[in-house]
Coordinates of N, CA and C in Angstrom, one line a residue:
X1 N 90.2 67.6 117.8 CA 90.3 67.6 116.3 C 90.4 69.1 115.8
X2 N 91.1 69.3 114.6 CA 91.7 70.6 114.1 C 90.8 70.6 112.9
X3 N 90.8 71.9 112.5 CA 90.1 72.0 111.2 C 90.9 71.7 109.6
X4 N 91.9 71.1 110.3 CA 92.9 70.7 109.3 C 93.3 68.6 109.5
X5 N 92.4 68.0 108.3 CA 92.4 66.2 108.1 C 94.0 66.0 108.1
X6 N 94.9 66.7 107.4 CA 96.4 66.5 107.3 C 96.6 67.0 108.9
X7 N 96.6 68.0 109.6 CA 96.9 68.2 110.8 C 96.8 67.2 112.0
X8 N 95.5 66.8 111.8 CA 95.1 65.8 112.6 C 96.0 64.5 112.9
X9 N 96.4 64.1 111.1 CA 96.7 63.2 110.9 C 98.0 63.0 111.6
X10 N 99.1 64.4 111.4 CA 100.2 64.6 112.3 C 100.1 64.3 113.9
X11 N 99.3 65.0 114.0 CA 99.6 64.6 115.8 C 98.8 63.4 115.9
X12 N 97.7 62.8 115.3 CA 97.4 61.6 115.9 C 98.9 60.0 115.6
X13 N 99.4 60.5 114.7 CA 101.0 59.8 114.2 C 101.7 60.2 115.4
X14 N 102.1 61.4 116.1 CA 102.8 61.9 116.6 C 102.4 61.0 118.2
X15 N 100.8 61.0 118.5 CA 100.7 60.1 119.0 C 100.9 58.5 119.3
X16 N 101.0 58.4 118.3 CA 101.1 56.6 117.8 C 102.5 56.4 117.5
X17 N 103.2 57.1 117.3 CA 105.0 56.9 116.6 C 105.5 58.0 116.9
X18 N 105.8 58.7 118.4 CA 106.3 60.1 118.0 C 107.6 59.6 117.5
X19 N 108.6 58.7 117.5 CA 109.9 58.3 117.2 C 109.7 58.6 115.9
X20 N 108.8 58.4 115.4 CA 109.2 57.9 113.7 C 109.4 59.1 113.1
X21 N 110.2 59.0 111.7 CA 110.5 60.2 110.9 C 109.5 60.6 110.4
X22 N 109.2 62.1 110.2 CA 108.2 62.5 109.9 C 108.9 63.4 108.6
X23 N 109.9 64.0 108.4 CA 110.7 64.6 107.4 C 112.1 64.3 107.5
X24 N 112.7 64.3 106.6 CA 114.1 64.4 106.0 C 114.5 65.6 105.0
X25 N 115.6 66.2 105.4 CA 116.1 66.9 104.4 C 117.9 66.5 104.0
X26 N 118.2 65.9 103.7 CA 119.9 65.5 103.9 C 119.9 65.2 104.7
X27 N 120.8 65.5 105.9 CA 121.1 64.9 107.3 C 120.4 65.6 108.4
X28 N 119.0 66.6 108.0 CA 118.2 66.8 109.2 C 117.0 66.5 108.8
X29 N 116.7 65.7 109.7 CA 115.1 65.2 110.0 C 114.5 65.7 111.4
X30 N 113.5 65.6 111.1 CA 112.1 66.1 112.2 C 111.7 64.7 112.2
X31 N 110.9 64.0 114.1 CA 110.5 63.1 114.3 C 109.1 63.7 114.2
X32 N 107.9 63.2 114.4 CA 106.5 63.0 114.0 C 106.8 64.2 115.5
X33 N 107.1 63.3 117.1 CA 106.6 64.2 118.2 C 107.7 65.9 118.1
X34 N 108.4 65.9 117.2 CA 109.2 67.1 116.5 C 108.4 68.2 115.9
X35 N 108.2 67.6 114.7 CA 107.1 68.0 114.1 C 105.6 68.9 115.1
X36 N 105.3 68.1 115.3 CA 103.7 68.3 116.3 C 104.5 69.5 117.5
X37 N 105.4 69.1 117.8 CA 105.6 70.2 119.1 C 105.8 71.7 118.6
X38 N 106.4 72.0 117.7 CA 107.0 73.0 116.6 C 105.4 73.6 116.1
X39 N 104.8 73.2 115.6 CA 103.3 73.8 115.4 C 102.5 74.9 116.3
X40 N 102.2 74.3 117.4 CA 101.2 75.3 118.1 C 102.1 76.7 118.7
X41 N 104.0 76.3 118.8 CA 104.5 77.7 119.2 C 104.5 78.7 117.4
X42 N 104.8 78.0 116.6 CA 104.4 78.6 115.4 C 103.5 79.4 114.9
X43 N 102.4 78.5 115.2 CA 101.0 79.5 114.9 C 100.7 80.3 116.2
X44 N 101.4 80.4 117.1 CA 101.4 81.5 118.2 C 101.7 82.5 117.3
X45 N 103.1 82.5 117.2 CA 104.2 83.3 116.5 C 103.3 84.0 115.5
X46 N 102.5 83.2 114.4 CA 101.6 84.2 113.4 C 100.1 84.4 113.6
X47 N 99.8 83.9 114.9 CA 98.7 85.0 115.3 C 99.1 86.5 116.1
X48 N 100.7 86.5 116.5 CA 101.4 87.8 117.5 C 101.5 88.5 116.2
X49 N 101.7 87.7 114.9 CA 102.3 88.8 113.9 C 101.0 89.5 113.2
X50 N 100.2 89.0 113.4 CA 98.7 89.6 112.8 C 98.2 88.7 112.0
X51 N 98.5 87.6 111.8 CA 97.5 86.4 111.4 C 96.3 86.1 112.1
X52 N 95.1 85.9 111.9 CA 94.1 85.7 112.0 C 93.6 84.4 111.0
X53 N 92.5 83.6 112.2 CA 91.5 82.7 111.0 C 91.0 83.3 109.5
X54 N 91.1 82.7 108.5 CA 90.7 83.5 107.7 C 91.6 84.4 106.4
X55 N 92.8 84.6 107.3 CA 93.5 85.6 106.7 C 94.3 84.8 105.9
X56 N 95.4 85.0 105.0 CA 96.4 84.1 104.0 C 98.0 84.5 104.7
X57 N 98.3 83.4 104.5 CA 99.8 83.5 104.8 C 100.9 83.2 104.0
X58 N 101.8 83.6 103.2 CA 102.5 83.5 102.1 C 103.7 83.0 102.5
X59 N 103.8 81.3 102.4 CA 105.1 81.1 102.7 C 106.2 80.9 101.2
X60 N 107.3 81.7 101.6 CA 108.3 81.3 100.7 C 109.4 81.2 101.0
X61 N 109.4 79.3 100.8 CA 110.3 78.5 101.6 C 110.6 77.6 100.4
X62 N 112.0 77.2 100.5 CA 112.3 75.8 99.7 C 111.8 74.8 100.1
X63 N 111.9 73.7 99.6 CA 111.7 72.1 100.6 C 112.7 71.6 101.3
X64 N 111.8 72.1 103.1 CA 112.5 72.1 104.3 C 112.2 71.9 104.9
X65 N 112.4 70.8 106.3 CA 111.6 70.8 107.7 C 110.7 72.0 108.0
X66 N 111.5 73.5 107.9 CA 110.9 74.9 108.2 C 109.5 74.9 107.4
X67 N 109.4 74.5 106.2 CA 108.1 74.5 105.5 C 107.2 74.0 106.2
X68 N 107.1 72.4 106.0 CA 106.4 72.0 107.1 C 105.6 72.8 108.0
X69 N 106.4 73.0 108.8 CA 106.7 73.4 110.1 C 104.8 74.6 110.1
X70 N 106.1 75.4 109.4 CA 104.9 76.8 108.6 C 103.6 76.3 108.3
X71 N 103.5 75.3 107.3 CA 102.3 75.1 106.5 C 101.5 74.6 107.7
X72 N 101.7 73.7 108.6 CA 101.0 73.1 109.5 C 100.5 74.2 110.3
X73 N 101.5 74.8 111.2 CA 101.0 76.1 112.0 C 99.9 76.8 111.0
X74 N 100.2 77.2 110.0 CA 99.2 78.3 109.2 C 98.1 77.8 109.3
X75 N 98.1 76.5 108.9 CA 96.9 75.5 109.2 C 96.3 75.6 110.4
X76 N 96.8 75.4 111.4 CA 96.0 75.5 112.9 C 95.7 76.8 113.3
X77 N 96.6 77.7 112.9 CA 96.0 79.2 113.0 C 94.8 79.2 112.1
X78 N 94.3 78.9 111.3 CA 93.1 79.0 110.5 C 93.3 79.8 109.6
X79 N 94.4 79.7 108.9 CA 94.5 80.8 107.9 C 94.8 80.0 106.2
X80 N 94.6 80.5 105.8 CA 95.0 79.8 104.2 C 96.6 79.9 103.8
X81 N 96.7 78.9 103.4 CA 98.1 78.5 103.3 C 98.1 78.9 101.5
X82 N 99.8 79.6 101.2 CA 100.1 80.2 100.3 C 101.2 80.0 99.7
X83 N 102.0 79.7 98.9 CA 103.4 79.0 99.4 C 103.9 79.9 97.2
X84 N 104.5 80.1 97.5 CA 105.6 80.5 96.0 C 107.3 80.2 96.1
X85 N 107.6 79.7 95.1 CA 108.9 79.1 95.3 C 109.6 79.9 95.3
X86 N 110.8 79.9 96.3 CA 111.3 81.5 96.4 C 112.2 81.6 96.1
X87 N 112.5 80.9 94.4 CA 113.7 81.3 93.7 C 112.6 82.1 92.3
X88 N 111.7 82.7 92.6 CA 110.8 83.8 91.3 C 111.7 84.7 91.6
X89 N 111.4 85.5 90.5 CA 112.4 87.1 90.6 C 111.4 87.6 91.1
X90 N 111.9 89.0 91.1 CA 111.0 90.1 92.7 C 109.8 90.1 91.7
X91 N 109.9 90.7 90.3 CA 108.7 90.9 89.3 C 107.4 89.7 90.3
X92 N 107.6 88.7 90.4 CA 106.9 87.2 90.4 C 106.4 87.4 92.1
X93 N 107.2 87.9 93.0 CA 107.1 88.0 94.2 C 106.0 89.3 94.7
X94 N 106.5 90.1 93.7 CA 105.6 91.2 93.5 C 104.3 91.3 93.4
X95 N 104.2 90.8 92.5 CA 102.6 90.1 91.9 C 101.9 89.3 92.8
X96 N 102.4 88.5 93.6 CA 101.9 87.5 94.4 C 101.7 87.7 95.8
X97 N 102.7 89.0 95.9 CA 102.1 90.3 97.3 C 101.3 90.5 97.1
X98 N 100.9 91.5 96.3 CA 99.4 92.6 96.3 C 98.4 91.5 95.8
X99 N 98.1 90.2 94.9 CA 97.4 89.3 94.8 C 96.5 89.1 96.1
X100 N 97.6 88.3 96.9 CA 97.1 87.7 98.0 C 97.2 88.7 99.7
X101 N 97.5 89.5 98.9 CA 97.7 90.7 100.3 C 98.0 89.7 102.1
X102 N 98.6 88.8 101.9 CA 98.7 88.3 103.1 C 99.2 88.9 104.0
X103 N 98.7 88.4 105.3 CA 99.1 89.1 107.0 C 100.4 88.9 107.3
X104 N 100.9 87.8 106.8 CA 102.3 87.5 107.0 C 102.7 86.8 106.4
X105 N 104.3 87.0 106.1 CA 105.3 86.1 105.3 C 106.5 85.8 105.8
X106 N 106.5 84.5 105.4 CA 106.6 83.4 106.5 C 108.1 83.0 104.8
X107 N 109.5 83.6 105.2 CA 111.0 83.0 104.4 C 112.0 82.8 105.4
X108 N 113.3 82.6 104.2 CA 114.2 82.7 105.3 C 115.1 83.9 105.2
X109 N 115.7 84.2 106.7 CA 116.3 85.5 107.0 C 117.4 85.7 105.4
X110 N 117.4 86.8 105.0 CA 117.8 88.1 104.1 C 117.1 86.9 103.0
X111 N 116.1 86.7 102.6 CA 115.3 86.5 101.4 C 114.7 87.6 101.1
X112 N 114.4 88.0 99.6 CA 114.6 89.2 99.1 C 113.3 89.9 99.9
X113 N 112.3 88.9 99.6 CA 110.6 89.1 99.7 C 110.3 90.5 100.7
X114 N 111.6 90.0 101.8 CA 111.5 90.7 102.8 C 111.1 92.2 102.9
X115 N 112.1 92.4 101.1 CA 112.2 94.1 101.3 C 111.1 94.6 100.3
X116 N 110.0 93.6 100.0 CA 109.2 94.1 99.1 C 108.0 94.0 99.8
X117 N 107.7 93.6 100.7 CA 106.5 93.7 101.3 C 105.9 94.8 102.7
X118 N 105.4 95.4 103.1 CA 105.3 96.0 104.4 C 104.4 94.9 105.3
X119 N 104.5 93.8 105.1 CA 103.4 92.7 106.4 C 104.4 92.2 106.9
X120 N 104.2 91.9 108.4 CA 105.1 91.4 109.1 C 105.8 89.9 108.5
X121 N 107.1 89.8 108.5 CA 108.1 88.7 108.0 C 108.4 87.6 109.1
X122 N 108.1 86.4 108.8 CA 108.6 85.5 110.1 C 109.9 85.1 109.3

């Protein structure tokens, strides 16, 4: 058991239906054992980047399998999950850096965020 009841709930699904859809976005879906497998290399990925239990991780992602993906992992990493929609202007992105001073941020490749923060970018 994980310190995360939504986590759990994934892989114990993942267990019981890995076939079943677990997300849809247009014509790409993640299956539940999709989902679940994608997680623990993730929160590898942001404990190598300097995430730690404890720490925050600022994802800014649209609604996307990759979200998921992220918020779950950040979850099993033990870190607090942070999420801003990343169509704010830099002003907004700005603000929500130095706020939550997170260990990592977690968009997608040339999103602006990138060039306004110095914490490692997944």
């Amino acid at each position: 058991m994980s310190a995360s009841p939504v986590l759990d709930m994934v892989t114990t699904t993942a267990t019981a239906h890995p076939e079943a859809t677990a997300i849809t976005q247009g014509e790409r879906s993640l299956t539940y054992r999709e989902l679940a497998a994608a997680i623990p290399p993730f929160a590898d990925a942001l404990a190598a980047a300097g995430a730690s239990p404890g720490t925050h991780v600022l994802l800014v992602l649209d609604n996307r399998p990759e979200f998921a993906v992220a918020y779950f992992a950040t979850a099993e990493a033990g870190c607090t999950v942070e999420a801003i929609d990343p169509d704010q202007p830099p002003q907004a992105l700005r603000r929500r850096l130095a706020d939550s001073r997170p260990a990592v941020v977690v968009t997608t490749e040339g999103h602006p965020v990138a060039t306004l923060t110095d914490r490692p970018v997944l």
